[in-house]
Amino acid sequence: MDLELTAEQREIQSLARAFADAEIAPNAAEWDRAHGFPREVLAKLAELGLLGVCVPEEYGGAGADFLSYILVLEELSRGDAGVGVTVAVHTSACTLPILQFGTDEQRRRFVPPLARGEGIGCFALTEPGAGSDAGALVTRATRADGGWRIEGAKQWITNAAFGGTMLLFARTDPETQTARGVSAFIVDTEDVTITRTEEKLGLNSSVTNDIAVDSVVADDRMIGELNHGFRIAMSTLDGGRIGIAAQAVGIAQAAYEVALRYAKEREAFGQRIADFQAIQHKLANMSMEIDAARLLVLRAATLKDRGLPHTEAGAKAKLFASEMARRQTAEAIQVLGGYGYTKEFPVERYYRDAKITEIYEGTSEIQRLVIAREILGRT
Ligand code: CAA
């Protein structure tokens, strides 16, 4: 595996970093308080090609590879993890599965508007009674005139209120109660009703909705084979988890940078606190663990770019990076002491934002299950 980024990857990374430094990070505290970022941020991201980084040019994207997109997610999340997840779900969990599993007609119809940011993508799998056990979902799709009537409710849907396109999973075989008998549909968000906007511990600038659906969609909205949609969900999450791992690395990197700067400036007992071994060890651990997580992310993204299996590598990257981010954002607070616990510094926000990376797109417990199954074989 090549550890050197290509010139194109470095260029896209710099573009995202410059945008995050100029337009995202300075506003992140305000967006956290306001529980949202302005829609124009998405317009600017689209203008820079960052809403379709790894979408081929013929479908309106920037035509870069998956690793470039992952580098962008780290940089955006370093600025604000809420913006990071918005782009992550839009891209990995909606645009890319349509590209991968859609017919040519579906790709041509649905991908370009997403890549151009005219609509924002969402992923509607989770339900009130189906989180980790996603295969227990009960939203159903039954045959109706000219298509499918979809009826049910979905929970914690990132981006739903922005409006755009939703990859939605529904049970098409009422005889099964498991992961089998589920199909995937491309649904317009105008065909669902937002029933709730969630208040969260962190990631406040992103929007998380509950939705209800009772709509008829045309036959050509089914993506992939009848009753085989769960494989699409799982394969989508295999890639999505690499994105969440990159998000976690970005959050931890931001916390590390604040802690490092503070340690060099703050004095106690007549010297910089960076001169105390207790603080040096914390900074050394942060730097090492961020590096380790970033390498796992790089490996998983490279495997995906090469078309090789990446279920295990993605789960390991997500598991390690998310737990690392929770640990190291807590350590950053510790370096700043009382200041770290206040809103005068951003590290308390990084700590709140980091926590979700251990939960969404599969909890740490599910990542361990996925890794164990890859090692031992599915039983
Ligand atoms: N790739 C392709 N197919 C896969 C797969 C993979 N990685 N893993 C499983 N499958 C296939 C299986 O082969 C099987 O296919 P067949 O029926 O055709 O044989 C089917 O999927 C069902 O697989 P399992 O029997 O293994 O399913 P399971 O019920 O045991 O569940 C699980 C497995 C890993 C626990 C799964 O339910 C899971 O990943 N749960 C976590 C859900 C999750 O991550 N939710 C995140 C929500 S989205 C989100 O958070 C987005 C956001 O807003 C940020």
Tab-separated table of C-alpha atoms and ligand atoms in Angstrom:
chain	number	residue	atom	x	y	z
A	1	MET	CA	0.000	0.000	0.000
A	2	ASP	CA	1.309	3.422	-0.970
A	3	LEU	CA	1.379	5.832	1.979
A	4	GLU	CA	2.118	8.833	-0.274
A	5	LEU	CA	-0.936	10.723	-1.436
A	6	THR	CA	-1.059	11.517	-5.133
A	7	ALA	CA	-0.857	15.121	-6.314
A	8	GLU	CA	-4.605	15.075	-7.021
A	9	GLN	CA	-5.439	13.681	-3.570
A	10	ARG	CA	-3.269	16.357	-1.921
A	11	GLU	CA	-4.913	19.066	-3.983
A	12	ILE	CA	-8.435	18.007	-2.982
A	13	GLN	CA	-7.329	17.666	0.644
A	14	SER	CA	-5.904	21.231	0.588
A	15	LEU	CA	-9.061	22.575	-1.008
A	16	ALA	CA	-11.219	21.023	1.729
A	17	ARG	CA	-8.816	22.141	4.463
A	18	ALA	CA	-8.773	25.732	3.217
A	19	PHE	CA	-12.571	25.804	2.992
A	20	ALA	CA	-12.945	24.279	6.466
A	21	ASP	CA	-10.470	26.765	7.978
A	22	ALA	CA	-12.038	29.776	6.323
A	23	GLU	CA	-15.749	29.017	6.245
A	24	ILE	CA	-16.527	26.208	8.683
A	25	ALA	CA	-14.341	26.170	11.811
A	26	PRO	CA	-14.827	29.880	12.655
A	27	ASN	CA	-18.626	29.353	12.693
A	28	ALA	CA	-18.817	25.917	14.303
A	29	ALA	CA	-19.475	27.132	17.876
A	30	GLU	CA	-22.289	29.357	16.659
A	31	TRP	CA	-23.837	26.554	14.567
A	32	ASP	CA	-23.618	24.262	17.600
A	33	ARG	CA	-25.602	26.813	19.644
A	34	ALA	CA	-28.028	27.558	16.809
A	35	HIS	CA	-28.557	23.849	16.044
A	36	GLY	CA	-27.889	24.228	12.358
A	37	PHE	CA	-25.661	25.630	9.653
A	38	PRO	CA	-26.927	27.786	6.771
A	39	ARG	CA	-27.982	25.991	3.581
A	40	GLU	CA	-25.545	28.194	1.662
A	41	VAL	CA	-22.671	26.173	3.160
A	42	LEU	CA	-23.935	23.235	1.100
A	43	ALA	CA	-24.170	25.460	-1.977
A	44	LYS	CA	-20.535	26.470	-1.508
A	45	LEU	CA	-19.459	22.868	-0.979
A	46	ALA	CA	-21.285	21.942	-4.180
A	47	GLU	CA	-19.581	24.763	-6.066
A	48	LEU	CA	-16.201	23.362	-5.001
A	49	GLY	CA	-17.232	19.878	-6.120
A	50	LEU	CA	-17.195	18.576	-2.548
A	51	LEU	CA	-20.700	17.092	-2.654
A	52	GLY	CA	-19.666	14.643	-5.350
A	53	VAL	CA	-15.941	14.170	-4.838
A	54	CYS	CA	-15.787	10.520	-5.910
A	55	VAL	CA	-18.683	10.649	-8.365
A	56	PRO	CA	-17.564	10.262	-12.002
A	57	GLU	CA	-17.625	13.460	-14.044
A	58	GLU	CA	-20.219	12.025	-16.426
A	59	TYR	CA	-22.643	11.969	-13.471
A	60	GLY	CA	-21.844	15.524	-12.407
A	61	GLY	CA	-19.124	14.738	-9.851
A	62	ALA	CA	-15.471	15.683	-9.463
A	63	GLY	CA	-14.307	12.261	-10.695
A	64	ALA	CA	-11.781	11.682	-7.893
A	65	ASP	CA	-11.254	8.425	-6.020
A	66	PHE	CA	-12.830	7.249	-2.767
A	67	LEU	CA	-9.701	8.067	-0.752
A	68	SER	CA	-9.887	11.706	-1.905
A	69	TYR	CA	-13.460	11.834	-0.628
A	70	ILE	CA	-12.351	10.333	2.707
A	71	LEU	CA	-9.639	12.997	3.029
A	72	VAL	CA	-12.304	15.645	2.436
A	73	LEU	CA	-14.471	14.169	5.190
A	74	GLU	CA	-11.598	14.340	7.677
A	75	GLU	CA	-10.950	17.992	6.850
A	76	LEU	CA	-14.611	19.046	6.958
A	77	SER	CA	-15.077	17.204	10.267
A	78	ARG	CA	-11.999	18.899	11.676
A	79	GLY	CA	-13.872	22.142	10.990
A	80	ASP	CA	-17.275	20.949	12.149
A	81	ALA	CA	-18.345	17.326	12.576
A	82	GLY	CA	-21.967	18.274	11.819
A	83	VAL	CA	-20.996	19.438	8.342
A	84	GLY	CA	-18.859	16.296	8.068
A	85	VAL	CA	-21.734	13.914	8.721
A	86	THR	CA	-24.043	15.829	6.406
A	87	VAL	CA	-21.621	15.306	3.521
A	88	ALA	CA	-20.847	11.726	4.612
A	89	VAL	CA	-24.468	10.569	4.610
A	90	HIS	CA	-25.255	12.518	1.433
A	91	THR	CA	-22.376	10.857	-0.398
A	92	SER	CA	-21.578	7.411	1.028
A	93	ALA	CA	-25.061	6.474	2.131
A	94	CYS	CA	-27.120	7.771	-0.773
A	95	THR	CA	-25.230	8.909	-3.877
A	96	LEU	CA	-22.695	6.058	-3.995
A	97	PRO	CA	-25.158	3.152	-3.554
A	98	ILE	CA	-27.305	4.597	-6.361
A	99	LEU	CA	-24.173	4.691	-8.517
A	100	GLN	CA	-23.172	1.175	-7.522
A	101	PHE	CA	-26.497	-0.635	-7.522
A	102	GLY	CA	-28.712	1.538	-9.742
A	103	THR	CA	-29.589	0.895	-13.347
A	104	ASP	CA	-28.087	3.248	-15.885
A	105	GLU	CA	-31.396	5.092	-15.993
A	106	GLN	CA	-31.457	5.471	-12.188
A	107	ARG	CA	-27.862	6.720	-12.156
A	108	ARG	CA	-28.516	9.304	-14.845
A	109	ARG	CA	-31.688	10.512	-13.213
A	110	PHE	CA	-30.761	10.652	-9.541
A	111	VAL	CA	-26.989	11.056	-9.215
A	112	PRO	CA	-26.242	14.366	-11.029
A	113	PRO	CA	-28.672	16.466	-8.930
A	114	LEU	CA	-27.108	14.971	-5.784
A	115	ALA	CA	-23.547	15.558	-6.966
A	116	ARG	CA	-24.462	19.166	-7.794
A	117	GLY	CA	-26.086	19.633	-4.380
A	118	GLU	CA	-29.521	20.416	-5.835
A	119	GLY	CA	-30.872	17.809	-3.447
A	120	ILE	CA	-29.262	16.313	-0.366
A	121	GLY	CA	-29.072	12.559	0.172
A	122	CYS	CA	-30.296	10.528	3.151
A	123	PHE	CA	-30.301	6.880	4.222
A	124	ALA	CA	-33.490	5.553	5.813
A	125	LEU	CA	-32.830	2.168	7.392
A	126	THR	CA	-33.227	2.634	11.156
A	127	GLU	CA	-36.658	2.397	12.790
A	128	PRO	CA	-37.862	2.779	16.389
A	129	GLY	CA	-37.714	-1.029	16.781
A	130	ALA	CA	-34.801	-1.712	14.433
A	131	GLY	CA	-31.444	-0.100	15.222
A	132	SER	CA	-28.541	-2.533	15.573
A	133	ASP	CA	-30.955	-5.267	14.496
A	134	ALA	CA	-31.617	-3.459	11.234
A	135	GLY	CA	-33.076	-6.610	9.659
A	136	ALA	CA	-36.076	-6.372	12.010
A	137	LEU	CA	-37.462	-3.334	10.159
A	138	VAL	CA	-41.249	-3.261	9.698
A	139	THR	CA	-41.795	-0.443	7.189
A	140	ARG	CA	-43.525	-2.268	4.370
A	141	ALA	CA	-43.853	-1.918	0.645
A	142	THR	CA	-46.856	-3.581	-0.956
A	143	ARG	CA	-47.890	-3.786	-4.572
A	144	ALA	CA	-50.020	-0.815	-5.689
A	145	ASP	CA	-51.193	0.476	-9.045
A	146	GLY	CA	-48.065	1.201	-11.052
A	147	GLY	CA	-45.634	0.653	-8.247
A	148	TRP	CA	-45.273	0.179	-4.512
A	149	ARG	CA	-47.101	1.679	-1.541
A	150	ILE	CA	-44.547	2.320	1.187
A	151	GLU	CA	-45.928	2.639	4.719
A	152	GLY	CA	-44.019	3.049	7.948
A	153	ALA	CA	-41.783	5.210	10.083
A	154	LYS	CA	-38.033	5.739	10.142
A	155	GLN	CA	-35.955	7.190	12.929
A	156	TRP	CA	-32.778	9.327	13.222
A	157	ILE	CA	-32.546	10.125	9.557
A	158	THR	CA	-29.650	12.504	8.971
A	159	ASN	CA	-30.408	15.250	6.395
A	160	ALA	CA	-34.110	14.446	5.861
A	161	ALA	CA	-35.213	18.065	6.439
A	162	PHE	CA	-32.813	19.436	3.799
A	163	GLY	CA	-34.896	17.920	1.035
A	164	GLY	CA	-33.604	15.695	-1.702
A	165	THR	CA	-33.317	11.976	-2.220
A	166	MET	CA	-33.644	9.137	0.235
A	167	LEU	CA	-32.448	5.559	-0.002
A	168	LEU	CA	-35.201	3.813	1.941
A	169	PHE	CA	-35.453	0.177	2.990
A	170	ALA	CA	-38.802	-1.566	3.310
A	171	ARG	CA	-40.090	-5.090	3.755
A	172	THR	CA	-41.426	-6.466	0.484
A	173	ASP	CA	-41.858	-10.045	1.687
A	174	PRO	CA	-44.313	-10.034	4.594
A	175	GLU	CA	-43.571	-13.713	5.269
A	176	THR	CA	-40.103	-12.972	6.681
A	177	GLN	CA	-39.267	-10.995	9.800
A	178	THR	CA	-35.513	-10.960	9.227
A	179	ALA	CA	-32.981	-9.284	6.958
A	180	ARG	CA	-34.313	-11.346	4.058
A	181	GLY	CA	-37.342	-9.960	2.247
A	182	VAL	CA	-36.222	-6.323	2.388
A	183	SER	CA	-35.947	-4.146	-0.728
A	184	ALA	CA	-34.340	-0.763	-1.357
A	185	PHE	CA	-36.167	2.221	-2.865
A	186	ILE	CA	-35.160	5.664	-4.060
A	187	VAL	CA	-37.712	8.038	-2.536
A	188	ASP	CA	-38.051	11.816	-2.888
A	189	THR	CA	-38.055	13.517	0.503
A	190	GLU	CA	-41.213	15.365	-0.540
A	191	ASP	CA	-42.982	11.989	-0.379
A	192	VAL	CA	-42.231	11.613	3.342
A	193	THR	CA	-43.378	13.633	6.348
A	194	ILE	CA	-40.933	14.943	8.914
A	195	THR	CA	-42.442	14.041	12.281
A	196	ARG	CA	-39.678	15.180	14.598
A	197	THR	CA	-36.364	16.994	14.701
A	198	GLU	CA	-34.099	15.366	17.249
A	199	GLU	CA	-32.254	17.262	20.008
A	200	LYS	CA	-28.865	15.654	20.471
A	201	LEU	CA	-25.898	15.651	22.848
A	202	GLY	CA	-23.589	16.837	20.074
A	203	LEU	CA	-23.360	17.121	16.320
A	204	ASN	CA	-25.873	19.907	16.757
A	205	SER	CA	-25.255	21.603	13.452
A	206	SER	CA	-26.463	18.497	11.588
A	207	VAL	CA	-30.140	17.727	11.204
A	208	THR	CA	-31.610	14.440	12.433
A	209	ASN	CA	-35.264	13.643	11.776
A	210	ASP	CA	-37.906	11.055	12.361
A	211	ILE	CA	-40.085	10.552	9.320
A	212	ALA	CA	-43.372	8.892	8.437
A	213	VAL	CA	-44.108	7.578	4.984
A	214	ASP	CA	-47.336	6.574	3.277
A	215	SER	CA	-46.761	7.062	-0.435
A	216	VAL	CA	-46.879	5.212	-3.700
A	217	VAL	CA	-43.638	5.152	-5.666
A	218	ALA	CA	-43.235	3.933	-9.239
A	219	ASP	CA	-41.717	0.538	-10.069
A	220	ASP	CA	-38.562	2.176	-11.340
A	221	ARG	CA	-37.833	3.447	-7.816
A	222	MET	CA	-36.754	0.011	-6.626
A	223	ILE	CA	-33.007	-0.301	-6.652
A	224	GLY	CA	-31.378	-3.712	-6.920
A	225	GLU	CA	-33.290	-6.955	-6.831
A	226	LEU	CA	-36.612	-7.572	-5.116
A	227	ASN	CA	-36.074	-8.851	-1.546
A	228	HIS	CA	-32.300	-8.362	-1.731
A	229	GLY	CA	-32.122	-4.786	-0.475
A	230	PHE	CA	-30.475	-5.673	2.812
A	231	ARG	CA	-27.265	-6.553	0.987
A	232	ILE	CA	-27.319	-3.038	-0.484
A	233	ALA	CA	-27.724	-1.615	3.039
A	234	MET	CA	-24.827	-3.670	4.385
A	235	SER	CA	-22.546	-2.944	1.476
A	236	THR	CA	-23.390	0.772	1.744
A	237	LEU	CA	-22.487	0.709	5.434
A	238	ASP	CA	-19.181	-1.040	4.647
A	239	GLY	CA	-18.128	2.121	2.783
A	240	GLY	CA	-19.994	4.543	5.053
A	241	ARG	CA	-18.119	3.278	8.095
A	242	ILE	CA	-14.820	4.332	6.526
A	243	GLY	CA	-16.290	7.827	6.238
A	244	ILE	CA	-17.339	7.873	9.896
A	245	ALA	CA	-13.844	6.705	10.863
A	246	ALA	CA	-12.421	9.672	8.907
A	247	GLN	CA	-14.878	11.939	10.662
A	248	ALA	CA	-13.653	10.660	14.044
A	249	VAL	CA	-10.026	11.275	12.998
A	250	GLY	CA	-10.954	14.838	11.997
A	251	ILE	CA	-12.605	15.541	15.356
A	252	ALA	CA	-9.641	14.103	17.283
A	253	GLN	CA	-7.179	16.077	15.136
A	254	ALA	CA	-9.025	19.304	15.912
A	255	ALA	CA	-8.936	18.530	19.654
A	256	TYR	CA	-5.235	17.648	19.494
A	257	GLU	CA	-4.372	20.924	17.772
A	258	VAL	CA	-6.152	22.954	20.457
A	259	ALA	CA	-4.536	20.950	23.280
A	260	LEU	CA	-1.061	21.302	21.747
A	261	ARG	CA	-1.398	25.056	21.279
A	262	TYR	CA	-2.757	25.510	24.788
A	263	ALA	CA	-0.015	23.385	26.368
A	264	LYS	CA	2.637	25.583	24.764
A	265	GLU	CA	1.002	28.798	25.979
A	266	ARG	CA	-0.350	28.010	29.438
A	267	GLU	CA	2.029	28.334	32.355
A	268	ALA	CA	1.813	26.685	35.771
A	269	PHE	CA	4.355	26.305	38.550
A	270	GLY	CA	6.628	28.700	36.680
A	271	GLN	CA	6.808	26.890	33.325
A	272	ARG	CA	4.780	25.988	30.218
A	273	ILE	CA	2.539	23.028	30.979
A	274	ALA	CA	3.989	21.431	27.778
A	275	ASP	CA	7.215	21.074	29.780
A	276	PHE	CA	5.553	18.698	32.255
A	277	GLN	CA	5.946	15.030	31.438
A	278	ALA	CA	2.324	14.390	32.457
A	279	ILE	CA	1.150	16.666	29.631
A	280	GLN	CA	3.818	15.447	27.177
A	281	HIS	CA	2.576	11.875	27.579
A	282	LYS	CA	-0.972	12.947	26.802
A	283	LEU	CA	0.145	14.790	23.661
A	284	ALA	CA	2.304	11.852	22.580
A	285	ASN	CA	-0.597	9.431	23.012
A	286	MET	CA	-2.953	11.700	21.097
A	287	SER	CA	-0.553	12.076	18.208
A	288	MET	CA	0.172	8.324	18.078
A	289	GLU	CA	-3.464	7.225	18.267
A	290	ILE	CA	-4.568	9.739	15.629
A	291	ASP	CA	-1.814	8.449	13.335
A	292	ALA	CA	-2.846	4.832	13.966
A	293	ALA	CA	-6.501	5.567	13.246
A	294	ARG	CA	-5.642	7.539	10.108
A	295	LEU	CA	-3.590	4.609	8.801
A	296	LEU	CA	-6.497	2.211	9.350
A	297	VAL	CA	-8.737	4.632	7.450
A	298	LEU	CA	-6.193	4.905	4.641
A	299	ARG	CA	-5.971	1.121	4.355
A	300	ALA	CA	-9.734	0.623	4.286
A	301	ALA	CA	-10.244	3.388	1.707
A	302	THR	CA	-7.434	2.012	-0.459
A	303	LEU	CA	-8.984	-1.477	-0.416
A	304	LYS	CA	-12.311	0.011	-1.458
A	305	ASP	CA	-10.672	2.010	-4.246
A	306	ARG	CA	-9.076	-1.186	-5.511
A	307	GLY	CA	-12.391	-3.015	-5.506
A	308	LEU	CA	-11.184	-5.418	-2.814
A	309	PRO	CA	-13.193	-6.660	0.195
A	310	HIS	CA	-13.204	-3.988	2.901
A	311	THR	CA	-15.891	-5.050	5.374
A	312	GLU	CA	-13.371	-6.027	8.053
A	313	ALA	CA	-10.929	-3.174	7.370
A	314	GLY	CA	-13.767	-0.622	7.419
A	315	ALA	CA	-15.197	-1.966	10.669
A	316	LYS	CA	-11.744	-1.920	12.290
A	317	ALA	CA	-11.112	1.649	11.129
A	318	LYS	CA	-14.501	2.813	12.428
A	319	LEU	CA	-14.157	0.962	15.723
A	320	PHE	CA	-10.641	2.144	16.487
A	321	ALA	CA	-11.056	5.714	15.231
A	322	SER	CA	-14.333	6.324	17.064
A	323	GLU	CA	-13.134	4.957	20.406
A	324	MET	CA	-9.858	6.848	19.929
A	325	ALA	CA	-11.756	10.096	19.252
A	326	ARG	CA	-13.858	9.697	22.404
A	327	ARG	CA	-10.739	8.963	24.485
A	328	GLN	CA	-8.559	11.682	23.033
A	329	THR	CA	-11.154	14.460	23.012
A	330	ALA	CA	-11.575	13.706	26.744
A	331	GLU	CA	-7.798	13.973	27.141
A	332	ALA	CA	-7.828	17.309	25.325
A	333	ILE	CA	-10.319	18.599	27.893
A	334	GLN	CA	-7.988	17.328	30.611
A	335	VAL	CA	-5.037	19.243	29.124
A	336	LEU	CA	-7.085	22.439	29.189
A	337	GLY	CA	-8.399	21.696	32.692
A	338	GLY	CA	-11.294	23.938	33.759
A	339	TYR	CA	-11.107	25.917	30.509
A	340	GLY	CA	-11.644	22.701	28.573
A	341	TYR	CA	-14.978	22.196	30.288
A	342	THR	CA	-16.254	25.627	29.254
A	343	LYS	CA	-17.612	26.921	25.971
A	344	GLU	CA	-14.708	29.384	25.775
A	345	PHE	CA	-12.767	26.589	24.028
A	346	PRO	CA	-14.067	24.116	21.440
A	347	VAL	CA	-12.826	20.905	23.073
A	348	GLU	CA	-16.050	20.257	25.010
A	349	ARG	CA	-17.876	20.331	21.664
A	350	TYR	CA	-15.364	17.926	20.111
A	351	TYR	CA	-15.974	15.543	23.043
A	352	ARG	CA	-19.755	15.702	22.552
A	353	ASP	CA	-19.391	15.289	18.783
A	354	ALA	CA	-16.966	12.363	19.083
A	355	LYS	CA	-19.407	10.235	21.090
A	356	ILE	CA	-21.805	9.643	18.216
A	357	THR	CA	-19.085	8.098	16.063
A	358	GLU	CA	-19.206	5.108	18.432
A	359	ILE	CA	-22.920	4.736	17.751
A	360	TYR	CA	-24.106	5.596	14.257
A	361	GLU	CA	-23.435	3.540	11.124
A	362	GLY	CA	-23.142	0.618	13.556
A	363	THR	CA	-22.223	0.767	17.241
A	364	SER	CA	-18.807	-0.363	18.484
A	365	GLU	CA	-20.505	-3.574	19.593
A	366	ILE	CA	-21.747	-4.181	16.034
A	367	GLN	CA	-18.287	-3.396	14.604
A	368	ARG	CA	-16.796	-6.065	16.912
A	369	LEU	CA	-19.501	-8.482	15.759
A	370	VAL	CA	-18.752	-7.701	12.091
A	371	ILE	CA	-14.995	-8.142	12.623
A	372	ALA	CA	-15.496	-11.400	14.547
A	373	ARG	CA	-17.745	-12.740	11.786
A	374	GLU	CA	-15.151	-11.900	9.161
A	375	ILE	CA	-12.487	-13.698	11.223
A	376	LEU	CA	-14.607	-16.716	12.145
A	377	GLY	CA	-16.982	-16.834	9.189
A	378	ARG	CA	-20.692	-16.057	9.409
A	379	THR	CA	-22.526	-18.684	11.437
B	1	CAA	N1	-22.014	-6.820	2.338
B	1	CAA	C1	-22.970	-7.362	1.538
B	1	CAA	N2	-23.936	-8.157	2.022
B	1	CAA	C2	-23.922	-8.432	3.339
B	1	CAA	C3	-22.960	-7.907	4.220
B	1	CAA	C4	-21.967	-7.068	3.664
B	1	CAA	N3	-21.035	-6.500	4.422
B	1	CAA	N4	-23.232	-8.318	5.475
B	1	CAA	C5	-24.312	-9.102	5.395
B	1	CAA	N5	-24.748	-9.173	4.098
B	1	CAA	C6	-25.882	-9.904	3.553
B	1	CAA	C7	-25.829	-11.373	3.927
B	1	CAA	O1	-25.052	-12.103	3.023
B	1	CAA	C8	-27.289	-11.730	3.862
B	1	CAA	O2	-27.662	-11.842	2.506
B	1	CAA	P1	-28.683	-12.999	2.024
B	1	CAA	O3	-29.943	-12.814	2.790
B	1	CAA	O4	-28.859	-12.723	0.569
B	1	CAA	O5	-28.001	-14.285	2.342
B	1	CAA	C9	-27.987	-10.471	4.385
B	1	CAA	O6	-27.075	-9.375	4.155
B	1	CAA	C10	-28.322	-10.534	5.857
B	1	CAA	O7	-27.130	-10.678	6.562
B	1	CAA	P2	-27.086	-11.225	8.042
B	1	CAA	O8	-27.869	-12.493	8.142
B	1	CAA	O9	-25.673	-11.237	8.441
B	1	CAA	O10	-27.905	-10.100	8.840
B	1	CAA	P3	-28.135	-9.927	10.382
B	1	CAA	O11	-29.576	-9.707	10.600
B	1	CAA	O12	-27.410	-10.987	11.152
B	1	CAA	O13	-27.461	-8.478	10.658
B	1	CAA	C11	-25.735	-6.944	11.283
B	1	CAA	C12	-26.165	-8.234	10.554
B	1	CAA	C13	-24.258	-6.822	10.953
B	1	CAA	C14	-25.954	-6.970	12.772
B	1	CAA	C15	-26.511	-5.750	10.658
B	1	CAA	O14	-27.860	-5.762	11.040
B	1	CAA	C16	-25.902	-4.413	11.021
B	1	CAA	O15	-24.919	-3.977	10.407
B	1	CAA	N6	-26.498	-3.696	12.027
B	1	CAA	C17	-26.103	-2.344	12.316
B	1	CAA	C18	-26.991	-1.398	11.562
B	1	CAA	C19	-26.338	-0.084	11.327
B	1	CAA	O16	-25.133	0.033	11.118
B	1	CAA	N7	-27.172	0.968	11.274
B	1	CAA	C20	-26.680	2.255	10.948
B	1	CAA	C21	-27.829	3.093	10.540
B	1	CAA	S1	-27.444	4.263	9.321
B	1	CAA	C22	-26.732	5.588	10.067
B	1	CAA	O17	-26.360	5.580	11.206
B	1	CAA	C23	-26.583	6.717	9.126
B	1	CAA	C24	-26.495	8.050	9.740
B	1	CAA	O18	-27.431	8.771	9.818
B	1	CAA	C25	-25.174	8.541	10.136
